[in-house]
Short mmCIF file of C-alpha atoms in Angstrom, two decimals:
data_model
loop_
_atom_site.label_atom_id
_atom_site.label_comp_id
_atom_site.label_asym_id
_atom_site.label_seq_id
_atom_site.Cartn_x
_atom_site.Cartn_y
_atom_site.Cartn_z
CA MET A 169 -12.89 -15.60 3.63
CA LYS A 170 -9.05 -15.30 4.03
CA ARG A 171 -8.43 -16.45 0.50
CA HIS A 172 -11.29 -13.83 -1.06
CA SER A 173 -9.19 -11.33 0.65
CA GLN A 174 -6.07 -12.37 -0.77
CA GLN A 175 -7.52 -12.76 -4.02
CA LEU A 176 -9.28 -9.31 -4.08
CA ALA A 177 -6.00 -7.73 -2.80
CA VAL A 178 -4.12 -9.33 -6.05
CA ILE A 179 -6.66 -7.75 -8.35
CA LEU A 180 -6.75 -4.19 -7.10
CA GLY A 181 -2.87 -4.13 -6.63
CA CYS A 182 -2.62 -4.96 -10.22
CA VAL A 183 -4.97 -2.61 -10.86
CA SER A 184 -2.87 -0.16 -8.90
CA LYS A 185 0.25 -1.33 -10.50
CA VAL A 186 -1.18 -0.41 -13.97
CA GLU A 187 -2.24 2.87 -12.58
CA CYS A 188 1.49 3.68 -11.30
CA LEU A 189 2.77 2.61 -15.14
CA PHE A 190 0.75 4.57 -16.95
CA MET A 191 1.59 7.43 -14.50
CA LYS A 192 5.69 7.00 -14.99
CA ILE A 193 4.81 6.39 -19.05
CA LYS A 194 3.51 10.06 -18.83
CA ASP A 195 6.30 11.35 -16.44
CA TYR A 196 9.02 9.82 -19.06
CA ARG A 197 7.04 11.44 -21.94
CA ARG A 198 6.99 14.74 -19.95
CA VAL A 199 10.94 14.54 -19.55
CA ALA A 200 10.88 13.69 -23.39
CA MET A 201 8.92 17.09 -24.54
CA ARG A 202 11.36 19.31 -22.95
CA PHE A 203 13.70 18.31 -25.50
CA GLU A 204 11.80 17.82 -28.41
CA LYS A 205 11.73 21.24 -29.21
CA LEU A 206 15.58 21.69 -28.96
CA ALA A 207 15.85 18.53 -31.35
CA ARG A 208 13.58 19.78 -33.76
CA HIS A 209 16.01 23.10 -33.51
CA PHE A 210 19.32 21.40 -34.05
CA LEU A 211 17.76 19.40 -36.64
CA GLY A 212 16.37 22.40 -38.59
CA MET A 213 20.13 24.06 -38.27
CA VAL A 214 21.68 21.09 -39.23
CA TYR A 215 19.39 20.16 -42.50
CA LEU A 216 19.60 24.10 -43.40
CA ALA A 217 23.20 23.94 -43.71
CA SER A 218 23.12 20.90 -45.18
CA CYS A 219 21.40 22.68 -47.75
CA LEU A 220 23.78 25.53 -48.22
CA MET A 221 26.76 22.79 -48.18
CA ALA A 222 24.61 21.32 -51.37
CA ALA A 223 24.18 24.54 -52.75
CA SER A 224 27.91 25.68 -52.70
CA SER A 225 28.76 22.43 -53.88
CA ILE A 226 27.01 22.76 -56.79
CA CYS A 227 27.82 25.84 -57.86
CA ILE A 228 31.44 24.80 -57.97
CA LEU A 229 30.26 21.85 -60.28
CA LEU A 230 28.71 24.28 -62.58
CA PHE A 231 31.73 26.23 -63.24
CA THR A 232 33.79 23.43 -63.13
CA HIS A 233 31.95 21.06 -65.66
CA GLY A 234 29.08 23.27 -67.26
CA ARG A 235 25.79 22.11 -67.77
CA ILE A 236 26.79 18.42 -68.29
CA ILE A 237 25.85 17.68 -64.56
CA MET A 238 23.75 20.59 -63.86
CA LYS A 239 19.81 19.17 -64.25
CA LYS A 240 21.28 16.02 -61.54
CA ALA A 241 22.40 18.92 -59.07
CA PHE A 242 19.04 20.51 -59.53
CA ILE A 243 17.46 17.65 -58.49
CA LEU A 244 19.52 16.93 -55.32
CA PHE A 245 19.05 21.02 -54.02
CA THR A 246 15.21 20.38 -54.42
CA VAL A 247 15.11 17.27 -52.36
CA LEU A 248 17.75 18.10 -49.59
CA LEU A 249 15.58 21.77 -49.67
CA LEU A 250 12.14 19.75 -49.27
CA ALA A 251 14.08 17.73 -46.54
CA ALA A 252 14.76 20.74 -44.88
CA CYS A 253 11.55 22.76 -44.75
CA PRO A 254 9.27 19.93 -42.13
CA PHE A 255 12.19 20.59 -39.13
CA ALA A 256 13.08 24.54 -40.12
CA HIS A 257 9.31 25.18 -39.74
CA ALA A 258 8.55 22.66 -36.69
CA GLU A 259 8.12 25.11 -34.40
CA SER A 260 5.50 26.92 -36.69
CA THR A 261 3.38 23.79 -36.67
CA VAL A 262 1.36 23.76 -33.00
CA ALA A 263 -0.39 20.44 -32.12
CA SER A 264 -4.22 21.50 -31.14
CA TYR A 265 -7.24 20.35 -30.25
CA GLU A 266 -10.81 22.05 -30.98
CA GLU A 267 -14.32 21.50 -29.75
CA THR A 268 -17.54 23.13 -30.37
CA VAL A 269 -19.69 23.30 -27.58
CA ARG A 270 -22.99 25.06 -26.40
CA ILE A 271 -23.27 26.54 -23.32
CA HIS A 272 -27.38 27.62 -23.84
CA ASP A 273 -30.21 27.87 -25.95
CA SER A 274 -30.06 31.40 -25.74
CA LEU A 275 -26.37 31.56 -27.16
CA PRO A 276 -24.32 30.78 -30.13
CA PRO A 277 -22.12 27.85 -30.18
CA TYR A 278 -18.32 28.33 -29.31
CA ILE A 279 -15.10 26.98 -30.62
CA VAL A 280 -12.62 26.08 -27.69
CA ARG A 281 -9.14 25.39 -28.93
CA ILE A 282 -6.61 24.14 -26.57
CA SER A 283 -2.64 24.20 -27.40
CA ASP A 284 0.40 23.39 -25.48
CA THR A 285 2.14 26.97 -24.51
CA GLY A 286 5.36 24.69 -24.35
CA GLU A 287 6.05 25.76 -20.88
CA ASP A 288 5.74 23.82 -17.58
CA THR A 289 5.04 24.23 -14.26
CA ALA A 290 7.76 24.72 -11.59
CA GLU A 291 7.46 21.44 -9.32
CA ALA A 292 9.23 18.56 -9.31
CA SER A 293 6.89 16.46 -11.53
CA PRO A 294 5.72 19.30 -13.61
CA ASP A 295 2.77 19.53 -15.85
CA ASN A 296 1.98 21.25 -19.06
CA ILE A 297 0.82 24.64 -19.06
CA LEU A 298 -1.83 24.69 -21.88
CA LEU A 299 -3.96 27.59 -23.82
CA VAL A 300 -7.30 27.60 -23.69
CA GLU A 301 -8.84 29.92 -26.20
CA VAL A 302 -12.42 30.73 -27.28
CA PHE A 303 -13.59 31.32 -30.66
CA SER A 304 -16.64 32.70 -31.92
CA LYS A 305 -18.31 30.48 -35.34
CA ASP A 306 -16.81 33.12 -37.26
CA GLY A 307 -13.47 32.75 -36.00
CA GLU A 308 -12.95 36.07 -33.90
CA ARG A 309 -10.98 35.32 -30.81
CA LEU A 310 -13.28 36.11 -27.65
CA GLN A 311 -10.94 35.11 -24.70
CA ALA A 312 -8.10 33.25 -23.73
CA PHE A 313 -6.74 31.36 -20.69
CA THR A 314 -4.30 28.74 -19.43
CA TYR A 315 -4.46 25.73 -17.05
CA PHE A 316 -2.16 23.03 -15.88
CA SER A 317 -2.43 19.77 -17.29
CA GLY A 318 -0.45 15.95 -17.65
CA GLU A 319 -1.98 15.67 -21.23
CA THR A 320 -1.15 17.59 -24.06
CA PRO A 321 -2.94 17.71 -27.75
CA GLU A 322 0.21 16.07 -29.38
CA TYR A 323 0.08 13.37 -27.64
CA ASP A 324 -3.42 12.83 -26.40
CA SER A 325 -5.24 13.80 -29.88
CA SER A 326 -7.57 11.30 -29.66
CA ALA A 327 -8.85 12.05 -25.99
CA ALA A 328 -11.73 15.10 -25.14
CA LEU A 329 -9.97 17.30 -23.66
CA VAL A 330 -12.76 19.61 -23.16
CA THR A 331 -16.16 18.72 -22.45
CA ALA A 332 -19.26 20.84 -21.52
CA LYS A 333 -21.49 20.09 -18.45
CA ASP A 334 -23.49 22.57 -16.40
CA LEU A 335 -21.24 21.65 -13.08
CA ASN A 336 -22.96 24.10 -10.60
CA PHE A 337 -26.57 23.68 -11.87
CA ASP A 338 -27.25 27.09 -12.96
CA GLY A 339 -28.43 26.08 -16.51
CA TYR A 340 -25.50 27.03 -18.33
CA ASN A 341 -22.75 24.32 -19.32
CA ASP A 342 -19.08 24.50 -18.06
CA LEU A 343 -15.69 23.63 -19.15
CA MET A 344 -14.11 20.57 -18.25
CA LEU A 345 -10.54 20.60 -18.86
CA LEU A 346 -8.84 17.15 -19.05
CA SER A 347 -5.38 17.46 -16.83
CA GLY A 348 -4.69 13.47 -16.14
CA ALA A 349 -5.91 10.54 -17.49
CA GLY A 350 -4.76 6.81 -16.21
CA ALA A 351 -6.01 3.52 -16.35
CA GLN A 352 -8.46 4.41 -13.09
CA ASN A 353 -8.36 8.07 -12.73
CA VAL A 354 -9.53 10.74 -14.97
CA PHE A 355 -8.88 14.27 -13.87
CA HIS A 356 -10.50 17.39 -15.09
CA ALA A 357 -9.41 21.20 -14.06
CA VAL A 358 -13.29 23.48 -14.14
CA SER A 359 -13.67 26.54 -15.79
CA LEU A 360 -17.37 27.81 -15.17
CA TRP A 361 -19.51 29.83 -17.42
CA ASP A 362 -20.07 33.50 -15.77
CA SER A 363 -23.69 34.47 -17.28
CA GLU A 364 -23.02 38.29 -16.42
CA MET A 365 -20.32 38.71 -18.13
CA ASN A 366 -20.97 35.93 -21.17
CA ARG A 367 -17.44 34.39 -20.94
CA PHE A 368 -15.77 31.82 -18.48
CA ARG A 369 -13.73 32.28 -15.70
CA PRO A 370 -10.22 31.21 -14.86
CA VAL A 371 -10.21 27.62 -13.78
CA GLU A 372 -11.31 27.48 -10.07
CA ALA A 373 -8.66 27.02 -7.51
CA ALA A 374 -9.05 25.78 -3.94
CA CYS A 375 -6.97 24.31 -1.16
CA SER A 376 -6.19 20.98 -0.33
CA TRP A 377 -7.14 18.86 3.00
CA ASN A 378 -3.97 17.21 4.45
CA ARG A 379 -5.66 13.75 6.56
CA GLU A 380 -2.17 13.54 8.40
CA THR A 381 -2.19 17.00 9.41
CA LYS A 382 -5.95 17.26 9.68
CA SER A 383 -6.08 21.12 8.53
CA TYR A 384 -5.69 22.53 5.21
CA ASP A 385 -2.34 22.60 3.14
CA PRO A 386 -0.83 25.87 2.59
CA GLY A 387 -1.81 27.98 -0.28
CA ILE A 388 -4.26 27.27 -2.81
CA ARG A 389 -4.00 24.51 -6.16
CA GLN A 390 -5.79 24.33 -9.41
CA LEU A 391 -8.77 22.47 -8.32
CA GLU A 392 -9.39 18.88 -9.88
CA LEU A 393 -12.54 17.00 -10.27
CA CYS A 394 -11.56 12.98 -10.78
CA ASN A 395 -14.22 10.46 -11.99
CA VAL A 396 -16.39 12.87 -11.34
CA GLU A 397 -20.42 12.72 -10.68
CA LEU A 398 -23.50 14.92 -10.90
CA ILE A 399 -25.66 14.95 -8.12
CA PRO A 400 -28.77 17.54 -9.61
CA GLU A 401 -30.96 16.79 -6.61
CA GLU A 402 -28.62 17.90 -4.37
CA LYS A 403 -26.51 20.57 -6.50
CA SER A 404 -23.37 18.57 -5.47
CA LEU A 405 -20.68 17.01 -7.68
CA TYR A 406 -18.86 13.73 -6.33
CA SER A 407 -15.37 13.43 -6.92
CA SER A 408 -13.32 10.15 -6.53
CA VAL A 409 -9.81 9.30 -6.90
CA GLN A 410 -8.88 5.79 -6.10
CA ASP A 411 -5.03 3.77 -6.14
CA GLY A 412 -5.80 0.24 -5.56
CA TYR A 413 -7.11 -1.01 -2.24
CA ARG A 414 -4.93 1.52 0.04
CA TYR A 415 -6.03 4.34 -1.25
CA ARG A 416 -9.22 6.30 -1.67
CA ARG A 417 -10.41 9.78 -1.32
CA ASP A 418 -14.05 10.64 -2.11
CA ILE A 419 -14.80 14.35 -1.83
CA CYS A 420 -18.66 15.62 -2.02
CA TRP A 421 -18.23 19.59 -3.59
CA GLY A 422 -21.19 21.93 -3.23
CA TRP A 423 -22.04 25.41 -3.79
CA GLU A 424 -22.14 28.48 -1.48
CA SER A 425 -22.75 30.46 -4.23
CA GLN A 426 -23.18 30.20 -8.25
CA TYR A 427 -19.34 30.56 -8.71
CA GLY A 428 -18.20 29.64 -4.82
CA ILE A 429 -17.50 25.70 -4.79
CA ILE A 430 -16.58 24.29 -1.10
CA ASP A 431 -15.69 20.70 -0.05
CA ARG A 432 -18.68 19.27 2.31
CA PHE A 433 -17.39 16.15 2.88
CA ILE A 434 -14.21 14.21 2.11
CA TRP A 435 -13.99 10.22 2.83
CA ASP A 436 -10.29 9.05 2.85
CA VAL A 437 -9.40 5.35 2.88
CA TYR A 438 -5.65 4.61 3.55
CA ASP A 439 -2.96 1.97 4.57
CA ALA A 440 -2.57 2.32 8.48
CA GLY A 441 0.06 -0.33 8.45
CA GLU A 442 0.33 -3.34 10.44
CA GLY A 443 -2.61 -5.42 8.34
CA LEU A 444 -4.87 -2.42 8.79
CA ILE A 445 -7.17 -0.17 6.83
CA GLY A 446 -7.94 3.07 7.91
CA GLU A 447 -11.19 4.98 7.02
CA SER A 448 -12.16 8.69 7.98
CA LEU A 449 -15.00 10.87 7.10
CA TYR A 450 -14.72 14.51 8.14
CA ARG A 451 -17.59 17.39 7.01
CA PHE A 452 -16.96 20.68 6.56
CA GLY A 453 -18.88 24.15 6.60
CA THR A 454 -18.24 26.98 9.39
CA GLN A 455 -16.34 24.24 11.41
CA VAL A 456 -14.65 20.99 10.75
CA VAL A 457 -16.34 18.00 12.22
CA ARG A 458 -14.88 14.46 12.25
CA LEU A 459 -17.58 11.93 11.92
CA TRP A 460 -15.62 8.75 12.12
CA ASP A 461 -11.96 7.84 11.56
CA GLU A 462 -11.60 4.04 12.54
CA GLN A 463 -8.98 1.65 11.54
CA TYR A 464 -10.08 -2.14 10.69
CA PRO A 465 -8.58 -5.36 10.00
CA GLU A 466 -7.59 -5.76 6.34
CA ASP A 467 -9.24 -9.50 6.21
CA TRP A 468 -12.61 -7.88 7.56
CA TYR A 469 -12.62 -4.71 5.57
CA TYR A 470 -11.78 -6.47 1.97
CA GLY A 471 -12.07 -10.01 3.07
CA GLN A 472 -15.65 -10.38 3.95
CA ASP A 473 -18.33 -10.43 1.59
CA GLY A 474 -19.76 -7.38 1.29
CA VAL A 475 -18.28 -5.29 4.16
CA PHE A 476 -16.61 -3.00 1.54
CA GLU A 477 -19.71 -2.05 -0.26
CA GLU A 478 -21.79 -1.13 2.86
CA ARG A 479 -18.91 1.07 3.74
CA GLN A 480 -19.13 2.84 0.65
CA GLU A 481 -23.12 2.80 0.92
CA ALA A 482 -23.06 4.34 4.40
CA VAL A 483 -20.48 6.96 3.29
CA ARG A 484 -23.04 7.94 0.31
CA ALA A 485 -25.94 8.27 2.84
CA VAL A 486 -24.06 10.65 4.57
CA MET A 487 -22.54 12.76 2.03
CA LEU A 488 -25.96 13.17 -0.12
CA GLY A 489 -28.63 12.61 2.63
CA MET A 490 -27.50 13.61 5.97
CA ASP A 491 -30.28 15.84 6.66
CA ALA A 492 -32.97 13.10 5.79
CA LEU A 493 -31.40 9.92 7.83
CA PRO A 494 -34.06 7.90 9.18
CA TRP A 495 -33.87 7.92 13.57
CA MET A 496 -33.93 4.67 15.43
CA ARG A 497 -33.47 4.49 19.27
CA VAL A 498 -32.24 1.60 21.30
CA ALA A 499 -35.30 -0.39 22.89
CA ASN A 500 -35.65 -4.03 24.53
CA VAL A 501 -32.59 -3.42 26.85
CA ASN A 502 -31.03 -1.02 29.42
CA TRP A 503 -28.38 -0.36 27.35
CA VAL A 504 -26.51 -1.89 24.27
CA ASN A 505 -22.97 -1.53 22.80
CA LEU A 506 -22.01 0.21 19.86
CA ARG A 507 -19.50 -2.59 18.22
CA LYS A 508 -16.64 -1.93 15.70
CA GLN A 509 -17.42 -4.18 13.40
CA ASP A 510 -20.34 -6.20 12.55
CA SER A 511 -19.74 -8.98 15.49
CA LYS A 512 -20.76 -9.50 19.20
CA ALA A 513 -16.76 -10.10 19.53
CA SER A 514 -15.59 -6.69 18.13
CA PRO A 515 -14.31 -4.02 20.48
CA SER A 516 -17.22 -1.78 21.84
CA LEU A 517 -17.21 1.90 21.04
CA ALA A 518 -19.55 3.32 23.32
CA GLN A 519 -22.51 1.70 25.86
CA ILE A 520 -25.94 3.41 24.53
CA ASP A 521 -28.70 3.55 27.08
CA ALA A 522 -32.21 2.69 26.09
CA GLY A 523 -34.22 5.82 24.38
CA LYS A 524 -31.26 6.84 22.92
CA GLY A 525 -31.18 8.08 19.32
CA VAL A 526 -28.90 6.72 16.49
CA GLU A 527 -29.21 7.40 12.99
CA LEU A 528 -29.60 4.25 10.14
CA LEU A 529 -26.74 4.16 7.69
CA VAL A 530 -27.23 0.81 6.53
CA ASP A 531 -30.27 -1.56 7.63
CA ALA A 532 -29.41 -5.81 7.28
CA CYS A 533 -25.75 -6.22 6.80
CA GLY A 534 -22.79 -8.48 8.30
CA PRO A 535 -23.45 -11.94 8.94
CA GLU A 536 -26.93 -13.05 8.79
CA ASP A 537 -27.96 -9.58 7.73
CA GLY A 538 -28.67 -9.13 11.55
CA TRP A 539 -26.67 -5.97 12.11
CA VAL A 540 -27.81 -2.26 11.99
CA ARG A 541 -24.77 0.49 10.78
CA VAL A 542 -25.41 3.84 12.63
CA LEU A 543 -24.11 6.93 13.14
CA TYR A 544 -24.02 8.07 17.18
CA HIS A 545 -24.03 11.76 18.24
CA CYS A 546 -22.16 11.00 21.41
CA GLY A 547 -21.40 14.31 22.19
CA ALA A 548 -18.54 15.64 24.17
CA ALA A 549 -17.85 11.96 24.80
CA GLY A 550 -16.02 11.24 21.56
CA SER A 551 -13.96 14.61 21.44
CA GLY A 552 -10.99 13.22 23.24
CA GLU A 553 -7.87 15.92 24.12
CA GLU A 554 -7.03 17.24 21.05
CA ASP A 555 -7.22 21.12 20.52
CA ASP A 556 -7.40 21.66 16.81
CA GLY A 557 -10.66 23.24 16.73
CA ILE A 558 -11.79 19.58 15.01
CA ILE A 559 -15.26 18.57 16.58
CA ARG A 560 -15.42 15.21 17.30
CA GLU A 561 -18.86 14.39 18.77
CA GLU A 562 -19.56 11.61 16.06
CA MET A 563 -19.06 8.07 15.88
CA THR A 564 -19.88 5.07 13.65
CA GLY A 565 -20.41 1.27 14.43
CA TYR A 566 -22.91 -1.57 14.55
CA ILE A 567 -25.94 -2.74 16.93
CA TRP A 568 -27.93 -5.77 16.75
CA HIS A 569 -30.89 -5.29 14.84
CA SER A 570 -33.33 -6.53 17.69
CA TYR A 571 -31.67 -3.60 20.11
CA LEU A 572 -33.34 -1.01 18.15
CA GLU A 573 -36.88 0.31 16.89
CA PRO A 574 -37.83 3.07 14.89
CA VAL A 575 -38.35 6.79 16.18
CA GLN A 576 -42.29 7.36 14.51
#
């Protein structure tokens, strides 16, 4: 088991290093791009100056030597002039990306063009400010707006900078605008189609949940979906950011209105130090509810076969179907321990009396497929002493299968 954990750690560590390398390359590329236009201006001036000097020299030669070398001088001047043109007019040639998109069967196709404004965001690691223009099929410019991206049409000409999908499930396609692409993660900003105004809305923005402070960061930022999966039956969007095996954040986004996107659940996997992996799941709505926040031995979390897959399965069961989770109750004993891990040697999180109910997350897991992963509503017993407005009345753990029975 330990060897399996080490091999998995090496593989995931390599993936994380590749991702970091891609991001460093992009950072260096952004720095280079800042100086690119200055360099083009400088080279253009140099070549134009060379042309002027060549023209002056030709005039002098003509006066001193007459027509003998006129033909050769004219050829030389023409070559220099042609060489100068690309640099002198480099600024007028702006790389762009175009895509024809269909919003709805009742609407004509639109042409979406993305180009670099040449400006950056005011941050330590700035993004490019890209211009999005929407044209009719006849070439009429209908609207324009900007968004932030680590990509540019000039350096990512083969990447699909825009994709049309119905993100809010209203029957109209929306724009997914590429904002970052690495070895493992692909990010998109979002512009929704306003069916009443017949135009795209500005890119969506939202506050970011801070796991460490257990609160939202001040201010709003451009909302970005990563490796997004559409869940039409739940009218949800599932976004997942992964960085090796020491960081992962999954967000289940929902819609409180046609254009009102909200985060319903956030699952974080993080490095808790000292050989431990932390895992937390929060539910958001009118109140913030902590479903669990525990730390587990890394050798068990990633090393024991099936554990990490089971943890993911449980999270998706909650995020995408919490209202439909099956109920079970404690039976055949007076009380039972809710174990932190799928082992009788694992610490007990709570003692649950006979007849008490729990919600089933994953059945037949752990050694001998004999454990049941459950969600336990412990009430005020799980609230602790913190006074930050977060409700802590839930916890998750494992119960041996013979101590549970279905609630009819």
